[in-house]
Short mmCIF file of C-alpha atoms in Angstrom, two decimals:
data_model
loop_
_atom_site.label_atom_id
_atom_site.label_comp_id
_atom_site.label_asym_id
_atom_site.label_seq_id
_atom_site.Cartn_x
_atom_site.Cartn_y
_atom_site.Cartn_z
CA MET A 645 54.37 -130.06 -50.46
CA LYS A 646 55.76 -132.36 -53.12
CA PHE A 647 59.21 -131.19 -54.26
CA SER A 648 61.13 -132.51 -57.20
CA PRO A 649 64.59 -133.95 -56.41
CA LEU A 650 66.19 -130.78 -57.74
CA ALA A 651 63.97 -128.57 -55.62
CA THR A 652 64.73 -130.62 -52.51
CA ALA A 653 68.44 -130.41 -53.22
CA THR A 654 68.32 -126.63 -53.55
CA LEU A 655 66.60 -126.36 -50.20
CA LEU A 656 69.40 -128.37 -48.61
CA LEU A 657 72.09 -126.12 -50.14
CA VAL A 658 71.02 -123.17 -48.02
CA SER A 659 73.51 -122.56 -45.23
CA MET A 660 72.14 -122.11 -41.72
CA ASN A 661 73.41 -119.72 -39.07
CA ALA A 662 73.52 -120.60 -35.37
CA GLY A 663 70.61 -119.27 -33.36
CA VAL A 664 67.86 -120.01 -30.91
CA HIS A 665 67.20 -123.68 -30.07
CA ALA A 666 63.40 -123.67 -30.10
CA PHE A 667 61.93 -126.98 -29.04
CA ALA A 668 65.44 -128.24 -28.21
CA PRO A 669 65.97 -131.76 -26.82
CA GLY A 670 66.28 -132.04 -23.10
CA LEU A 671 65.65 -128.46 -22.84
CA SER A 672 47.39 -134.68 -51.72
CA ILE A 673 44.69 -135.71 -53.81
CA ARG A 674 46.05 -138.03 -56.53
CA HIS A 675 45.02 -137.73 -60.16
CA GLN A 676 41.89 -139.80 -60.76
CA THR A 677 42.56 -143.51 -61.08
CA SER A 678 40.52 -146.07 -62.92
CA LEU A 679 38.78 -148.31 -60.44
CA SER A 680 35.81 -150.61 -60.67
CA VAL A 681 33.86 -151.22 -57.50
CA THR A 682 30.88 -153.37 -56.80
CA SER A 683 27.69 -151.36 -56.98
CA SER A 684 26.59 -152.59 -53.58
CA PRO A 685 28.53 -154.27 -50.78
CA GLU A 686 27.46 -157.47 -49.17
CA PRO A 687 26.02 -158.40 -46.87
CA LYS A 688 23.49 -155.88 -45.59
CA ILE A 689 23.93 -154.40 -42.13
CA ALA A 690 22.50 -156.63 -39.47
CA PRO A 691 22.43 -155.75 -35.76
CA GLN A 692 22.65 -159.42 -34.79
CA GLY A 693 23.52 -162.66 -36.49
CA SER A 694 26.50 -164.67 -37.66
CA PRO A 695 27.21 -163.59 -41.24
CA THR A 696 30.42 -165.64 -41.51
CA LYS A 697 32.00 -168.75 -40.11
CA LYS A 698 33.96 -168.23 -36.92
CA GLY A 699 37.29 -166.54 -37.63
CA GLU A 700 36.46 -165.51 -41.19
CA TRP A 701 36.24 -161.82 -42.04
CA SER A 702 33.53 -160.02 -43.96
CA PRO A 703 32.34 -156.41 -43.86
CA SER A 704 29.66 -157.52 -41.37
CA SER A 705 31.68 -159.92 -39.20
CA TRP A 706 32.00 -157.14 -36.60
CA THR A 707 28.34 -157.77 -35.70
CA THR A 708 29.41 -160.98 -33.93
CA LYS A 709 31.55 -158.93 -31.52
CA THR A 710 30.81 -156.46 -28.74
CA ALA A 711 30.58 -152.96 -30.21
CA ARG A 712 31.35 -150.12 -27.78
CA GLN A 713 30.17 -146.54 -28.19
CA MET A 714 27.33 -147.45 -30.55
CA PRO A 715 24.04 -145.51 -30.52
CA ILE A 716 20.78 -147.31 -29.85
CA TYR A 717 18.19 -146.60 -32.54
CA ASP A 718 14.50 -146.87 -31.77
CA ASP A 719 13.34 -147.90 -35.27
CA GLN A 720 15.24 -150.67 -37.02
CA SER A 721 13.28 -150.19 -40.26
CA GLU A 722 14.50 -146.60 -40.38
CA VAL A 723 18.07 -147.82 -39.88
CA ASP A 724 17.68 -150.36 -42.68
CA ALA A 725 16.33 -147.71 -45.03
CA ALA A 726 19.26 -145.38 -44.33
CA ILE A 727 21.78 -148.19 -44.82
CA ASN A 728 20.15 -149.21 -48.10
CA ARG A 729 20.55 -145.66 -49.37
CA LEU A 730 24.22 -145.57 -48.39
CA GLU A 731 24.91 -148.92 -50.03
CA ARG A 732 23.66 -147.49 -53.34
CA CYS A 733 25.83 -144.36 -53.04
CA SER A 734 29.12 -143.91 -54.85
CA PRO A 735 32.33 -144.42 -52.88
CA LEU A 736 33.70 -141.21 -51.39
CA VAL A 737 37.32 -142.22 -52.06
CA PHE A 738 38.86 -144.73 -54.41
CA ALA A 739 41.14 -147.67 -53.83
CA GLY A 740 43.88 -146.19 -56.02
CA GLU A 741 44.01 -143.11 -53.80
CA VAL A 742 44.14 -145.30 -50.71
CA ARG A 743 47.01 -147.34 -52.10
CA SER A 744 48.90 -144.15 -52.93
CA LEU A 745 48.60 -143.02 -49.30
CA SER A 746 49.73 -146.46 -48.12
CA GLU A 747 52.84 -146.20 -50.26
CA GLN A 748 53.74 -142.82 -48.78
CA LEU A 749 53.15 -144.06 -45.24
CA ALA A 750 55.36 -147.09 -45.94
CA ARG A 751 58.22 -144.77 -46.83
CA ALA A 752 57.58 -142.78 -43.66
CA CYS A 753 57.86 -146.01 -41.64
CA HIS A 754 61.45 -146.20 -42.89
CA GLY A 755 62.20 -142.62 -41.88
CA GLN A 756 61.52 -141.13 -45.31
CA GLY A 757 58.47 -139.04 -44.51
CA PHE A 758 56.48 -137.26 -41.82
CA LEU A 759 52.70 -137.52 -41.33
CA LEU A 760 50.78 -134.31 -40.64
CA MET A 761 47.21 -135.01 -39.48
CA GLY A 762 44.93 -132.15 -38.51
CA GLY A 763 41.41 -130.83 -38.46
CA ASP A 764 38.33 -130.25 -36.34
CA CYS A 765 37.53 -132.21 -33.22
CA ALA A 766 34.19 -132.96 -34.86
CA GLU A 767 32.55 -131.73 -38.04
CA ALA A 768 29.04 -130.29 -37.78
CA PHE A 769 26.26 -129.96 -40.32
CA LYS A 770 25.46 -126.32 -39.63
CA GLU A 771 29.16 -125.38 -39.62
CA PHE A 772 29.66 -126.62 -43.20
CA ASP A 773 31.17 -123.78 -45.18
CA VAL A 774 33.57 -123.56 -48.09
CA ASP A 775 35.60 -120.87 -46.37
CA HIS A 776 36.00 -123.00 -43.25
CA ILE A 777 37.28 -125.94 -45.31
CA ARG A 778 39.58 -123.64 -47.29
CA ASP A 779 41.06 -122.04 -44.16
CA THR A 780 41.92 -125.38 -42.53
CA PHE A 781 43.31 -126.71 -45.82
CA ARG A 782 45.37 -123.56 -46.18
CA VAL A 783 46.96 -123.69 -42.73
CA MET A 784 47.81 -127.38 -43.19
CA LEU A 785 49.60 -126.56 -46.44
CA GLN A 786 51.44 -123.73 -44.70
CA MET A 787 52.50 -126.13 -41.93
CA ALA A 788 53.61 -128.70 -44.51
CA LEU A 789 55.85 -126.16 -46.26
CA VAL A 790 57.56 -125.28 -42.98
CA LEU A 791 57.96 -128.96 -42.05
CA THR A 792 59.33 -129.87 -45.48
CA PHE A 793 61.98 -127.20 -45.19
CA GLY A 794 62.80 -128.17 -41.61
CA GLY A 795 62.96 -131.93 -42.09
CA ALA A 796 64.14 -132.14 -45.70
CA MET A 797 61.63 -134.94 -46.24
CA PRO A 798 58.16 -135.37 -47.78
CA ILE A 799 55.20 -134.35 -45.63
CA ILE A 800 52.08 -136.53 -45.91
CA LYS A 801 49.01 -134.35 -45.42
CA VAL A 802 45.88 -135.99 -43.96
CA GLY A 803 42.89 -133.93 -42.85
CA ARG A 804 40.46 -134.89 -40.09
CA MET A 805 37.78 -133.97 -42.59
CA ALA A 806 34.97 -135.35 -44.75
CA GLY A 807 33.80 -137.88 -42.17
CA GLN A 808 34.88 -136.83 -38.67
CA PHE A 809 31.32 -136.57 -37.37
CA ALA A 810 31.03 -139.22 -34.65
CA LYS A 811 32.36 -138.78 -31.12
CA PRO A 812 32.74 -141.28 -28.26
CA ARG A 813 31.13 -140.43 -24.96
CA SER A 814 31.84 -141.36 -21.34
CA GLU A 815 28.16 -141.86 -20.52
CA PRO A 816 25.25 -142.97 -22.72
CA ASP A 817 23.00 -140.26 -21.25
CA GLU A 818 23.42 -136.63 -20.26
CA VAL A 819 21.52 -135.28 -17.26
CA ARG A 820 20.55 -131.63 -16.85
CA ASP A 821 18.33 -130.41 -14.03
CA GLY A 822 17.09 -133.93 -13.44
CA VAL A 823 16.27 -134.52 -17.12
CA ALA A 824 18.14 -137.40 -18.82
CA LEU A 825 18.55 -137.50 -22.61
CA PRO A 826 20.89 -139.47 -24.88
CA SER A 827 24.38 -137.98 -24.99
CA TYR A 828 25.37 -135.97 -28.03
CA ARG A 829 27.46 -138.36 -30.16
CA GLY A 830 28.18 -136.08 -33.09
CA ASP A 831 25.95 -134.89 -35.93
CA ILE A 832 26.12 -138.25 -37.70
CA VAL A 833 24.05 -139.65 -34.79
CA ASN A 834 22.04 -136.82 -33.21
CA SER A 835 22.05 -133.07 -32.56
CA GLU A 836 23.66 -130.99 -29.84
CA GLU A 837 20.55 -129.14 -28.63
CA PHE A 838 19.28 -130.52 -25.33
CA THR A 839 15.77 -131.53 -26.43
CA ALA A 840 14.22 -134.94 -26.83
CA GLU A 841 13.76 -134.42 -30.56
CA ALA A 842 17.34 -133.23 -31.14
CA ARG A 843 18.93 -135.93 -29.01
CA ARG A 844 17.03 -138.75 -30.68
CA ASN A 845 19.52 -141.05 -32.44
CA ASN A 846 18.50 -140.50 -36.05
CA PRO A 847 19.84 -142.97 -38.67
CA ASN A 848 19.07 -140.52 -41.48
CA ASN A 849 21.91 -138.37 -40.17
CA MET A 850 24.29 -140.95 -41.66
CA VAL A 851 22.98 -140.11 -45.12
CA GLU A 852 23.36 -136.39 -44.50
CA ALA A 853 26.91 -136.98 -43.25
CA TYR A 854 27.71 -138.86 -46.47
CA HIS A 855 26.48 -136.01 -48.67
CA GLN A 856 28.37 -133.36 -46.67
CA SER A 857 31.51 -135.50 -46.87
CA ALA A 858 31.11 -135.75 -50.64
CA GLN A 859 30.91 -131.96 -50.90
CA THR A 860 33.94 -131.53 -48.63
CA LEU A 861 36.00 -133.94 -50.73
CA ASN A 862 35.02 -132.15 -53.93
CA ILE A 863 36.19 -128.85 -52.42
CA LEU A 864 39.46 -130.35 -51.20
CA ARG A 865 40.18 -131.93 -54.58
CA ALA A 866 39.58 -128.60 -56.29
CA PHE A 867 41.89 -126.74 -53.92
CA ALA A 868 44.61 -129.43 -54.11
CA THR A 869 44.75 -129.52 -57.91
CA GLY A 870 43.46 -126.10 -58.99
CA GLY A 871 46.50 -123.96 -58.19
CA TYR A 872 45.49 -122.96 -54.66
CA ALA A 873 48.44 -124.98 -53.30
CA ASP A 874 51.03 -122.94 -55.22
CA ILE A 875 54.25 -122.88 -53.18
CA SER A 876 54.78 -119.14 -53.68
CA ARG A 877 51.31 -118.43 -52.38
CA LEU A 878 51.94 -120.60 -49.30
CA HIS A 879 55.13 -118.77 -48.45
CA ALA A 880 53.34 -115.42 -48.77
CA TRP A 881 50.73 -116.65 -46.30
CA ASN A 882 53.44 -117.71 -43.88
CA LEU A 883 54.90 -114.23 -44.06
CA GLU A 884 51.54 -112.90 -42.80
CA PHE A 885 51.99 -115.07 -39.71
CA ILE A 886 55.58 -113.88 -39.32
CA GLU A 887 54.39 -110.28 -39.13
CA SER A 888 52.62 -111.13 -35.85
CA THR A 889 55.88 -112.27 -34.20
CA THR A 890 58.59 -110.16 -32.60
CA GLU A 891 61.58 -108.78 -34.48
CA GLY A 892 64.49 -111.22 -34.56
CA SER A 893 62.31 -114.19 -33.60
CA LEU A 894 63.06 -117.75 -34.69
CA TYR A 895 60.05 -117.62 -37.01
CA ARG A 896 61.32 -114.58 -38.88
CA LYS A 897 64.76 -116.15 -39.32
CA PHE A 898 63.15 -119.33 -40.59
CA ALA A 899 61.00 -117.43 -43.09
CA VAL A 900 64.06 -115.62 -44.45
CA LYS A 901 65.76 -118.96 -45.16
CA VAL A 902 62.70 -120.32 -46.97
CA ASP A 903 62.49 -117.13 -49.03
CA GLU A 904 66.17 -117.40 -49.94
CA SER A 905 65.64 -121.01 -51.05
CA LEU A 906 62.72 -120.11 -53.29
CA ARG A 907 64.69 -117.25 -54.85
CA PHE A 908 67.67 -119.56 -55.41
CA MET A 909 65.51 -122.18 -57.14
CA LYS A 910 64.15 -119.57 -59.53
CA ALA A 911 67.61 -118.15 -60.13
CA ILE A 912 69.01 -121.50 -61.28
CA GLY A 913 66.09 -122.09 -63.59
CA VAL A 914 63.75 -124.27 -61.56
CA ASP A 915 60.27 -123.67 -62.94
CA THR A 916 58.03 -123.24 -59.88
CA SER A 917 54.93 -122.91 -62.06
CA THR A 918 54.80 -126.65 -62.83
CA ASP A 919 52.44 -129.12 -61.18
CA ARG A 920 55.20 -130.11 -58.74
CA PHE A 921 54.89 -126.67 -57.16
CA THR A 922 51.24 -125.81 -57.73
CA LYS A 923 49.44 -129.08 -56.88
CA THR A 924 49.59 -131.39 -53.90
CA ASP A 925 48.37 -134.67 -52.48
CA PHE A 926 45.82 -134.31 -49.70
CA TYR A 927 44.06 -137.20 -47.98
CA THR A 928 41.29 -137.59 -45.41
CA ALA A 929 40.84 -139.60 -42.23
CA HIS A 930 38.36 -140.02 -39.41
CA GLU A 931 37.76 -142.17 -36.37
CA CYS A 932 36.22 -145.52 -37.22
CA LEU A 933 33.39 -145.37 -34.69
CA LEU A 934 29.93 -145.75 -36.25
CA LEU A 935 30.31 -149.20 -37.77
CA PRO A 936 26.99 -149.42 -39.67
CA TYR A 937 28.06 -146.34 -41.65
CA GLU A 938 31.53 -147.75 -42.28
CA GLN A 939 30.19 -151.13 -43.40
CA ALA A 940 27.68 -149.53 -45.76
CA LEU A 941 30.52 -147.71 -47.56
CA THR A 942 32.86 -150.70 -47.74
CA ARG A 943 33.42 -151.82 -51.31
CA LEU A 944 35.21 -154.66 -53.09
CA ASP A 945 37.94 -153.46 -55.45
CA SER A 946 37.54 -155.56 -58.57
CA THR A 947 41.15 -154.95 -59.64
CA THR A 948 42.71 -156.45 -56.50
CA GLY A 949 39.89 -158.39 -54.85
CA LYS A 950 40.45 -156.49 -51.61
CA TRP A 951 37.87 -154.71 -49.47
CA TYR A 952 38.26 -150.97 -48.87
CA ASP A 953 36.28 -148.69 -46.60
CA CYS A 954 35.51 -145.99 -49.14
CA SER A 955 34.30 -143.48 -46.57
CA SER A 956 37.87 -142.22 -46.11
CA HIS A 957 41.47 -142.81 -47.16
CA MET A 958 42.57 -143.65 -43.62
CA LEU A 959 40.73 -144.62 -40.42
CA TRP A 960 41.81 -144.86 -36.82
CA VAL A 961 40.42 -146.70 -33.80
CA GLY A 962 40.19 -144.70 -30.59
CA GLU A 963 41.38 -145.45 -27.09
CA ARG A 964 37.85 -146.35 -25.95
CA THR A 965 37.11 -148.85 -28.72
CA ARG A 966 40.38 -150.72 -29.28
CA GLU A 967 39.43 -153.84 -27.28
CA LEU A 968 41.26 -156.82 -28.73
CA ASP A 969 38.03 -158.86 -28.98
CA GLY A 970 35.86 -155.88 -29.89
CA ALA A 971 33.90 -155.02 -33.00
CA HIS A 972 36.06 -152.09 -34.12
CA LEU A 973 39.29 -154.08 -34.41
CA GLU A 974 37.32 -156.87 -36.06
CA PHE A 975 36.03 -154.49 -38.74
CA THR A 976 39.34 -152.76 -39.41
CA ARG A 977 41.41 -155.94 -39.63
CA GLY A 978 39.84 -156.86 -42.97
CA ILE A 979 39.93 -153.59 -44.90
CA GLY A 980 42.78 -152.45 -47.15
CA ASN A 981 42.96 -148.88 -45.83
CA PRO A 982 45.91 -147.68 -43.78
CA LEU A 983 44.88 -147.71 -40.12
CA GLY A 984 45.69 -145.87 -36.93
CA VAL A 985 45.15 -146.74 -33.29
CA LYS A 986 45.30 -144.35 -30.38
CA ILE A 987 47.11 -145.47 -27.25
CA SER A 988 47.56 -143.92 -23.82
CA ASP A 989 49.65 -144.92 -20.82
CA LYS A 990 47.08 -147.67 -20.20
CA CYS A 991 48.43 -149.70 -23.14
CA THR A 992 50.95 -152.37 -22.18
CA PRO A 993 53.70 -153.63 -24.51
CA GLU A 994 52.00 -157.04 -24.71
CA GLU A 995 48.68 -155.46 -25.62
CA LEU A 996 50.31 -153.32 -28.30
CA ILE A 997 51.83 -156.38 -29.96
CA ARG A 998 48.43 -158.07 -30.00
CA ILE A 999 46.91 -154.93 -31.54
CA CYS A 1000 49.59 -155.00 -34.25
CA ASP A 1001 48.95 -158.69 -34.91
CA THR A 1002 45.21 -158.00 -35.27
CA MET A 1003 45.29 -154.81 -37.35
CA ASN A 1004 48.40 -155.61 -39.39
CA PRO A 1005 48.88 -159.40 -39.31
CA ASN A 1006 51.16 -159.38 -42.36
CA ASN A 1007 53.37 -156.64 -40.87
CA ILE A 1008 53.03 -154.43 -43.96
CA PRO A 1009 54.94 -151.11 -43.70
CA GLY A 1010 52.53 -148.18 -43.85
CA LYS A 1011 49.53 -150.23 -42.75
CA LEU A 1012 49.50 -149.26 -39.05
CA THR A 1013 50.13 -145.90 -37.38
CA ILE A 1014 50.45 -145.74 -33.59
CA ILE A 1015 48.99 -142.44 -32.33
CA VAL A 1016 50.47 -141.70 -28.89
CA ARG A 1017 48.44 -139.57 -26.45
CA MET A 1018 49.75 -139.60 -22.88
CA GLY A 1019 50.93 -136.22 -21.61
CA ALA A 1020 54.62 -135.39 -21.40
CA GLU A 1021 55.43 -137.02 -18.06
CA LYS A 1022 53.61 -140.29 -18.73
CA LEU A 1023 55.02 -140.43 -22.26
CA ARG A 1024 58.59 -140.24 -21.00
CA LYS A 1025 57.83 -143.09 -18.60
CA ASN A 1026 55.80 -145.42 -20.85
CA LEU A 1027 56.75 -144.85 -24.48
CA PRO A 1028 60.31 -146.27 -24.32
CA GLY A 1029 59.02 -149.70 -23.26
CA LEU A 1030 56.47 -149.74 -26.08
CA ILE A 1031 59.06 -148.77 -28.69
CA ARG A 1032 61.54 -151.30 -27.32
CA THR A 1033 58.97 -154.10 -27.63
CA ILE A 1034 58.04 -153.13 -31.19
CA GLN A 1035 61.71 -153.06 -32.14
CA ARG A 1036 62.43 -156.43 -30.49
CA GLU A 1037 59.46 -158.10 -32.18
CA GLY A 1038 60.26 -156.57 -35.57
CA ARG A 1039 56.90 -154.89 -36.07
CA SER A 1040 56.58 -152.20 -38.73
CA VAL A 1041 54.64 -149.21 -37.40
CA LEU A 1042 54.62 -145.44 -37.83
CA TRP A 1043 54.84 -143.57 -34.52
CA ILE A 1044 53.07 -140.20 -34.36
CA SER A 1045 52.23 -137.87 -31.49
CA ASP A 1046 48.78 -136.64 -30.48
CA PRO A 1047 49.86 -133.94 -27.99
CA VAL A 1048 46.43 -132.40 -27.48
CA HIS A 1049 44.15 -135.09 -26.02
CA GLY A 1050 46.24 -135.75 -22.95
CA ASN A 1051 46.34 -132.05 -22.05
CA THR A 1052 42.71 -131.02 -21.75
CA ARG A 1053 41.54 -129.24 -18.61
CA LYS A 1054 38.61 -127.11 -17.43
CA THR A 1055 39.08 -123.51 -16.34
CA ASP A 1056 37.51 -121.90 -13.29
CA ASN A 1057 34.96 -120.22 -15.57
CA GLY A 1058 33.90 -123.60 -17.00
CA TYR A 1059 35.68 -123.69 -20.37
CA LYS A 1060 37.50 -126.77 -21.60
CA THR A 1061 40.89 -125.71 -22.87
CA ARG A 1062 44.40 -126.88 -23.64
CA ASP A 1063 47.67 -125.16 -22.78
CA PHE A 1064 50.03 -124.49 -25.67
CA ASP A 1065 53.02 -125.01 -23.39
CA LYS A 1066 51.76 -128.46 -22.36
CA ILE A 1067 51.28 -129.43 -26.01
CA ARG A 1068 54.82 -128.28 -26.79
CA ASP A 1069 56.16 -130.19 -23.79
CA GLU A 1070 54.55 -133.44 -24.94
CA LEU A 1071 55.95 -133.00 -28.44
CA ARG A 1072 59.39 -132.35 -27.00
CA ALA A 1073 59.10 -135.53 -24.90
CA PHE A 1074 58.00 -137.49 -27.99
CA PHE A 1075 61.07 -136.41 -29.94
CA ASP A 1076 63.37 -136.93 -26.94
CA VAL A 1077 62.23 -140.53 -26.48
CA HIS A 1078 62.65 -141.36 -30.17
CA ASP A 1079 66.15 -139.85 -30.10
CA GLU A 1080 67.00 -142.09 -27.15
CA MET A 1081 65.51 -145.20 -28.77
CA GLY A 1082 66.93 -144.62 -32.25
CA SER A 1083 63.42 -144.72 -33.77
CA HIS A 1084 61.65 -142.37 -36.17
CA PRO A 1085 59.22 -139.75 -34.78
CA GLY A 1086 56.94 -140.06 -37.77
CA GLY A 1087 54.26 -137.43 -37.41
CA VAL A 1088 51.83 -135.32 -35.44
CA HIS A 1089 48.05 -135.43 -35.00
CA LEU A 1090 46.37 -132.14 -34.02
CA GLU A 1091 42.86 -130.91 -33.35
CA MET A 1092 43.06 -127.55 -35.08
CA THR A 1093 41.23 -125.12 -37.32
CA GLY A 1094 42.18 -122.46 -39.83
CA GLU A 1095 39.96 -119.98 -38.02
CA ASP A 1096 40.97 -117.37 -35.45
CA VAL A 1097 39.28 -119.06 -32.51
CA THR A 1098 40.11 -118.63 -28.81
CA GLU A 1099 39.91 -122.16 -27.43
CA CYS A 1100 43.50 -123.12 -26.45
CA VAL A 1101 45.56 -120.78 -24.27
CA GLY A 1102 49.10 -119.62 -24.98
CA GLY A 1103 51.34 -119.31 -28.01
CA VAL A 1104 52.08 -116.23 -30.09
CA SER A 1105 48.36 -115.56 -30.49
CA ASP A 1106 48.33 -114.79 -26.74
CA VAL A 1107 45.00 -116.41 -25.94
CA ARG A 1108 44.39 -116.23 -22.17
CA GLU A 1109 41.77 -117.78 -19.93
CA GLU A 1110 39.92 -114.47 -19.70
CA THR A 1111 39.77 -114.20 -23.51
CA LEU A 1112 38.47 -117.75 -24.11
CA PRO A 1113 34.84 -116.56 -24.39
CA ASP A 1114 35.70 -114.17 -27.24
CA ARG A 1115 35.59 -116.78 -30.04
CA TYR A 1116 35.01 -120.13 -28.34
CA ASN A 1117 33.20 -121.86 -31.20
CA THR A 1118 33.95 -125.57 -30.83
CA PHE A 1119 31.14 -128.15 -30.79
CA CYS A 1120 33.33 -130.55 -28.88
CA ASP A 1121 36.92 -130.16 -27.66
CA PRO A 1122 39.13 -127.04 -27.88
CA ARG A 1123 41.19 -126.61 -31.05
CA LEU A 1124 44.43 -124.85 -31.84
CA ASN A 1125 43.79 -121.76 -33.96
CA ALA A 1126 45.65 -121.10 -37.20
CA ASN A 1127 48.54 -119.19 -35.62
CA GLN A 1128 48.98 -121.71 -32.81
CA ALA A 1129 49.03 -124.61 -35.29
CA LEU A 1130 51.56 -122.86 -37.49
CA GLU A 1131 53.72 -122.09 -34.46
CA ILE A 1132 53.72 -125.82 -33.63
CA ALA A 1133 54.89 -126.52 -37.18
CA PHE A 1134 57.82 -124.10 -36.80
CA LEU A 1135 58.83 -125.72 -33.50
CA ILE A 1136 58.69 -129.23 -34.95
CA ALA A 1137 60.62 -128.11 -38.05
CA GLU A 1138 63.45 -126.79 -35.90
CA ARG A 1139 63.59 -130.10 -34.03
CA MET A 1140 63.55 -132.04 -37.31
CA ARG A 1141 66.52 -129.98 -38.52
CA ALA A 1142 68.52 -131.16 -35.55
CA ARG A 1143 67.68 -134.81 -36.28
CA THR A 1144 68.82 -134.52 -39.90
CA GLY A 1145 72.14 -132.96 -38.88
CA LEU A 1146 71.34 -129.46 -40.13
CA PRO A 1147 72.39 -126.54 -37.92
CA PRO A 1148 69.67 -124.58 -36.10
CA ILE A 1149 68.20 -121.41 -37.52
#
């Protein structure tokens, strides 16, 4: 949440008692801005060709590079028609909003903020529902309140929403009982049902994805500015979670301290009914994967002369598409949006520097976020060398942890799942390494939902392998449910307290 200086100060005045060392080491939508954009970007999408001179960037210069993970469409005229429709559509986000996010991320790069990214593995057309959006938005705000109190710093809230439709795949085709069909690449490309009609790569899905994203953004803007984000309401929701925990638990002690802080603020005359306490900034992000869609929504900001991908406030490039000479890095290097890149233990220090030079050649703070996904053991081994190289070369990046992707496994009964304990262990390793290196652990990236699903095992929700089938609803990878996500927030908050010199709860 966004606290005024006085509100932040009152939070810090609360004395803390010694207690349990959970997660111990070694053990906003902005107000509308005026923005003019070109009514249609240029040039049109072209599957082949050389739209620019060698080395020059344009929204279509990616077409001169090798593009991984791209669907093959069987009717180019149908693709052209869909792209033409998208080019005439309004931008989903505006450059002023994007610049606001960049400013907040720049402060986080200097240790003055923490990035909370969360949302579904993949959005789906038939799962679109106001309540589903509200529930995920709600739990992210609850997490942000806990993290703000724990870290005594602003929390930047970015949802994997309003565009997270495309998914990379290991194989171009899926084979069942001897029948081969195109792999399901997310609803923006094709459908999950295993039929020839459903698995056909349909370019019109891009248009449907745009319209669903527009609705999602409208809902998020309404919730962020309409009073739903009231700080008193958020604390009441957190108390509902606390009721599910044992007496005397860390979470109950933490909630008592937050409640005391809110009461103290009111007692000294802080008006918690103002916009500072009832509205919030909330941004969106998705993986930059389907480049024709991204190019079609790229617009020229007439106030700055810069290009922005107006499909989202922030975009990231995945582990499978971050080739240095590939199309995805070529596209992202020229847009003004803040960017992320996912790295595993496969990334060498030399490669990371080249990625930084490509995606953030001017070394602008807040421009590039490094999303680390390795698993705890590999992270402890590989991350120090990467941080050391970034520090030596003077690169400005924001380090955040993705503790879920490196901890996926399949159970004996065939369900993909993730262990809460493994996720916690990777987060602990992430903080441990940054403590050792003197760098800032700047955020967390989670696949999560506000719903009471049973997809990841462990945590206070007590999901077990035998209960996975109860509410296993994901279209893609397993997600943390609302209680598991909030528990992660409490654990991170306790660790953040230790870093800021505050005593444990």
